[in-house]
Amino acid sequence: MSYPSSYRLMQTCPGSKARAGELITPHGVVSTPVLLPVGSQGAVKTLTPGEVKDIGMGMILANTYHLYLRPGIPVIEKVGGLHKFMGWDGAILTDSGGYQIFSLARLREVSNDGVVFRSHIDGSQHLLTPELVIQFQESLGADIIMVLDECPAIDDDLEKVRRAVKRTHEWAERCRRAHKREDQALYAIVQGGVFTELRKQSAEFLTSLGFDGYAIGGLSIGETKRVTMAMTEETAALLPEGKPRYLMGVGSPEDIVEGVARGIDIFDSALPTRVARNGALYTRLGRVSIQNATYADMEQPVDAECNCYTCRTFSAAYLHHLFKCRELLAYRLATIHNLTFMSNLMLKIRGAILDGTFNSFKNDFLASYRPTDEQARLDQKQMWLRSRSQNQ
Amino acid sequence: MSYPSSYRLMQTCPGSKARAGELITPHGVVSTPVLLPVGSQGAVKTLTPGEVKDIGMGMILANTYHLYLRPGIPVIEKVGGLHKFMGWDGAILTDSGGYQIFSLARLREVSNDGVVFRSHIDGSQHLLTPELVIQFQESLGADIIMVLDECPAIDDDLEKVRRAVKRTHEWAERCRRAHKREDQALYAIVQGGVFTELRKQSAEFLTSLGFDGYAIGGLSIGETKRVTMAMTEETAALLPEGKPRYLMGVGSPEDIVEGVARGIDIFDSALPTRVARNGALYTRLGRVSIQNATYADMEQPVDAECNCYTCRTFSAAYLHHLFKCRELLAYRLATIHNLTFMSNLMLKIRGAILDGTFNSFKNDFLASYRPTDEQARLDQKQMWLRSRSQNQ
């Protein structure tokens, strides 16, 4: 376990930018394109590590910010690191906490040194610096770790975003210097908001330093999908071919297909698990709500084509009943279904790339999959962001 | 699957009334003494049927009252019966709903015909009669079904309890006449509150009719444990040796040991799963609270002697962390632990009976297991009963 996570590009699909590859990590080889399910607090919500693995997920994302606040890095270190703490022997990527500090925490004071913030849990005050963030992630022991970045808000103006990019670059350099564990890969995060020129500067600067991988940050935070994808396409094109590209916080089935088409290898999203707990289940034709009366007495599973534990074992009527009764089992069964859907989707995407048929797969998928209405999606996102800031 | 559930008494432990036996049901042979975990709404809270089975549970309890109100008997019938609906191929016992109507529902009007009540969910009005309750349980298709009974409150006077006993007897006769499915066993319920003479009359009357088994109802509803056990002992002594005896709604590890000592074969209780969700975990020495700061950085499992999935896989520190964060996985892991503890306890009890050493097992167990303080227990029970009636 002394080699760093590395990336092997296997094939780029003809007529497309879609790539198939492998991330070789100390905790297994992970096929790309890959979606990381989110286990912010050291658990993929409702599931055991064995279930996550059985679903076909080889890497998960955990959040340094959350784990730093609770249970605290020393506790996890004492128990033997994050893999052991959560009983997960697959690969882990830890986020640096940058995004959480700028979206979740209170009273931020950003200086060149680092960022002072108050915990969203108890209001206690904390300082994070690039060096501390690397130290924490080394203690947690994830296979892939991220630099500390400053995430501007989606409506920040050019000047504000420019300053955030500059600081992100300085912090990336300091993270790179501070990083000692050779068995961990360190990824940089390209910022620049929705400004093409800043994205370009950021990609160029960070690739000139040289990192094990490159993330595209600061997207999927309230802008339209058209903008998300335009910025993804421009930025991905500026990143080196031999390194993995990670689009942070994306996303939905259709966004992942679109992201792959633009050359993305890694995605993470809490969406499949979060919407599952609201009873929204993925099917080939789009998201359905299990609480809909249609399902009240349906003997068949929600998705007759699905091979997940939930669909193999239970009728739609049973799942509908569990949601109506708010039985805790409901949230598990729906989570298993949605993550299995995503795992299968990633397998199909990869198979199509290796077969050289990704473009037709993409067209077929997007023709049958009905995405959530754009305005409804933005409204929901705004509601969710507001509810998060009210819960601070 | 056309034979009824029958009981085989294998051994009564010398110097004790403790019995080991077997319930032979269309869904497997269940060793007794047995504790049925509770799946009121068609799910043992937080667990899949596979997990319940892996823990070693062969029979569960489900509630006719809850399933009648939601999803409704026709839905379960359409899907193919309760076993298929919940994906459980082990044995099921369904309660008649008597206890729920008298503890949970509103505006009860009891007549000789039956009982009119309002749903605790939406206030809708319903009539249940002995005949309907049997019809519903035949549709659900449990292996063991119960007669409709009238449950007096613990503070009802002699006259009130006498009337409830009389009605319970009339309803038991009507249930017996209405019951047609020969693959289901029908158990009667002995009532009589805390009045020895009424318990005696009830046991004599019901055994004279002849049922497949006999439950002791109307206990563990707020009286002291001393009273529960005195009434259990008196009543069990009046029941026929060759039929199974079921103490309803009991209970805690120490109560089960005491109940077995008084000749009880079957117990059901929501306690192990309910307290688990509050972070109270069973150990050989008593219940511990995982949220206690002691566990915040404990590398060992909560119970180093325990062979459950939770203790084999996770540190106490991890479980503590999940509870502090209110991660849904916490409730599952704690439930698995407590049900495994109970399953192991039942195995040990049965082994001791078959070895002829139950009395010394009982003494050893009760000497080391520290039960919850009696006053604290009664206070908690009152709080819980009040919170239920407020939620109506």
XYZ file of C-alpha atoms in Angstrom, chain A residues 113-375:
263
model
C -3.326 32.281 5.669
C -6.556 30.282 5.536
C -10.179 30.523 6.524
C -11.757 31.093 9.921
C -15.306 29.798 10.209
C -17.916 28.751 12.703
C -19.230 25.190 12.797
C -22.749 24.717 11.404
C -23.333 22.280 14.283
C -22.462 24.221 17.424
C -21.093 27.580 16.296
C -17.587 26.816 17.564
C -14.798 28.704 15.775
C -12.161 26.974 13.671
C -9.226 27.845 11.437
C -8.402 25.766 8.395
C -5.258 26.352 6.379
C -4.008 24.478 3.321
C -1.406 22.771 5.507
C -3.964 21.667 8.114
C -6.334 20.358 5.464
C -3.565 18.183 4.040
C -2.544 17.032 7.527
C -6.148 16.044 8.307
C -6.533 14.173 5.043
C -3.250 12.377 5.646
C -4.581 11.310 9.037
C -7.875 10.148 7.549
C -5.873 8.173 4.993
C -8.078 8.420 1.884
C -6.684 7.156 -1.415
C -7.321 10.453 -3.189
C -7.274 13.795 -1.373
C -8.150 17.306 -2.504
C -6.509 20.717 -2.153
C -8.227 23.447 -0.156
C -10.006 25.827 -2.524
C -12.107 28.941 -2.277
C -15.534 28.466 -3.851
C -17.140 31.697 -5.031
C -20.932 31.903 -5.135
C -22.616 31.551 -8.513
C -23.575 35.261 -8.600
C -20.170 36.666 -7.591
C -18.755 39.189 -10.077
C -15.598 38.832 -12.147
C -13.394 40.654 -9.651
C -14.529 38.532 -6.724
C -14.058 35.315 -8.648
C -10.641 36.481 -9.839
C -9.515 36.941 -6.218
C -10.906 33.507 -5.306
C -9.008 31.916 -8.175
C -5.766 33.622 -7.104
C -6.192 32.403 -3.536
C -7.130 28.898 -4.736
C -3.869 28.816 -6.691
C -1.737 29.928 -3.740
C -3.430 27.380 -1.514
C -2.931 24.637 -4.137
C 0.803 25.324 -4.140
C 0.929 25.194 -0.343
C -1.084 21.954 -0.297
C 1.321 20.451 -2.792
C 4.312 21.384 -0.623
C 2.626 20.135 2.560
C 1.602 16.765 1.140
C 3.935 13.977 2.296
C 2.079 10.639 2.135
C 3.198 8.977 -1.053
C 0.380 6.441 -1.033
C -2.196 9.212 -1.523
C -2.952 10.991 -4.780
C -3.465 14.757 -4.539
C -5.899 16.449 -6.934
C -6.098 20.169 -7.653
C -9.390 22.023 -8.154
C -9.911 24.353 -11.094
C -12.059 27.355 -10.179
C -13.118 30.407 -12.181
C -16.882 30.507 -11.840
C -18.647 30.997 -15.148
C -15.805 33.072 -16.615
C -14.076 31.322 -19.478
C -10.891 33.342 -19.180
C -10.527 32.605 -15.451
C -11.187 28.895 -15.980
C -8.460 28.892 -18.603
C -5.973 30.663 -16.329
C -6.815 28.280 -13.507
C -6.429 25.138 -15.589
C -3.140 26.355 -17.022
C -1.664 27.373 -13.704
C -2.624 24.180 -11.883
C -1.501 21.835 -14.660
C 1.818 23.698 -14.778
C 2.348 22.741 -11.112
C 1.503 19.097 -11.817
C -1.045 17.149 -9.737
C -2.194 13.527 -9.776
C -5.607 14.602 -11.044
C -7.745 17.679 -11.697
C -11.176 18.535 -10.433
C -13.572 21.079 -11.866
C -15.058 22.894 -8.887
C -17.562 25.682 -8.402
C -20.221 24.260 -10.700
C -23.629 22.680 -10.071
C -24.287 25.322 -7.404
C -27.410 26.934 -8.833
C -26.538 27.790 -12.451
C -28.479 26.277 -15.371
C -27.426 22.921 -16.745
C -26.501 24.543 -20.042
C -23.934 26.704 -18.227
C -22.661 23.762 -16.157
C -21.995 21.776 -19.279
C -20.498 24.671 -21.256
C -17.984 25.373 -18.463
C -17.273 21.665 -18.053
C -16.549 21.282 -21.744
C -14.252 24.309 -21.899
C -12.370 23.352 -18.753
C -12.004 19.638 -19.473
C -10.474 20.476 -22.845
C -7.663 22.339 -21.042
C -6.684 19.429 -18.795
C -3.916 16.925 -19.595
C -5.086 13.765 -21.286
C -3.136 11.382 -19.086
C -4.661 12.565 -15.791
C -8.126 11.880 -14.378
C -10.742 14.644 -14.524
C -13.266 15.011 -11.739
C -16.466 17.056 -12.026
C -17.416 17.816 -8.432
C -21.005 17.617 -7.184
C -22.513 16.212 -10.409
C -24.951 14.613 -10.561
C -28.085 13.350 -12.125
C -28.139 10.483 -14.635
C -28.466 12.845 -17.592
C -25.719 15.163 -16.313
C -23.343 12.271 -15.902
C -23.958 11.111 -19.458
C -23.363 14.692 -20.653
C -20.276 15.027 -18.455
C -18.765 11.801 -19.794
C -19.360 13.111 -23.322
C -17.163 16.091 -22.349
C -14.294 13.932 -21.114
C -15.029 13.605 -17.391
C -13.817 10.477 -15.534
C -15.007 10.996 -11.951
C -18.266 12.335 -10.536
C -19.616 12.578 -7.001
C -23.141 13.357 -5.989
C -25.443 13.069 -3.019
C -28.384 13.305 -5.427
C -29.129 9.572 -5.955
C -29.188 8.896 -2.211
C -30.917 12.152 -1.231
C -33.767 11.878 -3.699
C -34.132 8.182 -2.791
C -34.962 9.210 0.765
C -37.693 11.433 -0.669
C -39.126 8.476 -2.562
C -37.849 9.531 -6.011
C -36.634 6.438 -7.840
C -34.662 6.268 -11.051
C -35.973 4.280 -13.981
C -34.954 4.095 -17.627
C -37.698 6.606 -18.411
C -36.881 9.097 -15.670
C -37.515 9.658 -11.976
C -40.770 8.385 -10.512
C -42.287 9.099 -7.118
C -43.041 5.890 -5.247
C -45.540 7.768 -3.092
C -47.729 8.257 -6.148
C -51.077 6.447 -5.820
C -50.273 4.454 -8.980
C -48.022 2.254 -6.885
C -50.391 1.648 -3.965
C -51.376 -1.841 -5.116
C -48.820 -2.651 -7.801
C -47.666 -6.249 -7.530
C -44.651 -5.719 -9.799
C -41.461 -4.046 -8.616
C -40.999 -0.346 -9.313
C -38.737 -1.150 -12.237
C -39.267 -4.576 -13.787
C -35.904 -4.331 -15.597
C -33.933 -3.618 -12.432
C -31.700 -6.251 -10.833
C -31.297 -4.507 -7.463
C -32.149 -6.219 -4.166
C -35.216 -4.011 -3.730
C -36.739 -4.778 -7.123
C -35.828 -8.469 -6.919
C -37.493 -8.806 -3.494
C -40.389 -6.404 -3.107
C -43.454 -5.157 -4.957
C -43.938 -1.473 -5.651
C -46.952 -1.735 -3.325
C -44.690 -2.728 -0.417
C -42.239 0.106 -1.037
C -45.146 2.558 -1.394
C -46.525 1.287 1.928
C -43.172 1.688 3.717
C -42.872 5.275 2.497
C -46.434 6.085 3.539
C -45.680 4.690 7.024
C -42.251 6.365 7.151
C -40.693 3.018 7.984
C -36.905 3.463 8.101
C -36.513 0.448 5.825
C -38.084 2.531 3.032
C -35.080 4.854 2.812
C -32.669 1.938 2.614
C -34.560 0.095 -0.088
C -34.896 3.249 -2.200
C -31.190 4.070 -1.724
C -30.207 0.567 -2.832
C -32.368 0.969 -5.927
C -30.999 4.369 -6.958
C -27.347 3.488 -6.369
C -27.803 0.246 -8.312
C -29.344 2.254 -11.144
C -26.311 4.569 -11.128
C -23.854 1.685 -10.898
C -25.526 -0.008 -13.869
C -25.562 3.274 -15.773
C -21.805 3.681 -15.276
C -21.241 0.103 -16.469
C -23.301 0.729 -19.592
C -21.493 4.011 -20.274
C -18.108 2.337 -19.936
C -19.140 -0.633 -22.063
C -20.321 1.725 -24.796
C -17.042 3.665 -24.718
C -15.017 0.463 -24.989
C -17.304 -0.713 -27.817
C -16.924 2.624 -29.577
C -20.681 3.235 -29.417
C -20.939 5.889 -26.711
C -22.569 8.484 -28.954
C -25.452 6.229 -29.876
C -25.783 5.074 -26.253
C -25.945 8.711 -25.183
C -28.568 9.594 -27.784
C -30.706 6.574 -26.873
C -30.434 7.254 -23.163
C -31.275 10.932 -23.395
C -34.160 10.222 -25.789
C -35.893 7.924 -23.311
C -34.819 9.411 -19.941
C -37.070 12.321 -18.985
C -35.046 14.676 -16.807
C -36.631 16.682 -14.040
C -38.085 19.900 -15.436
C -35.365 22.590 -15.421
C -37.364 25.242 -13.582
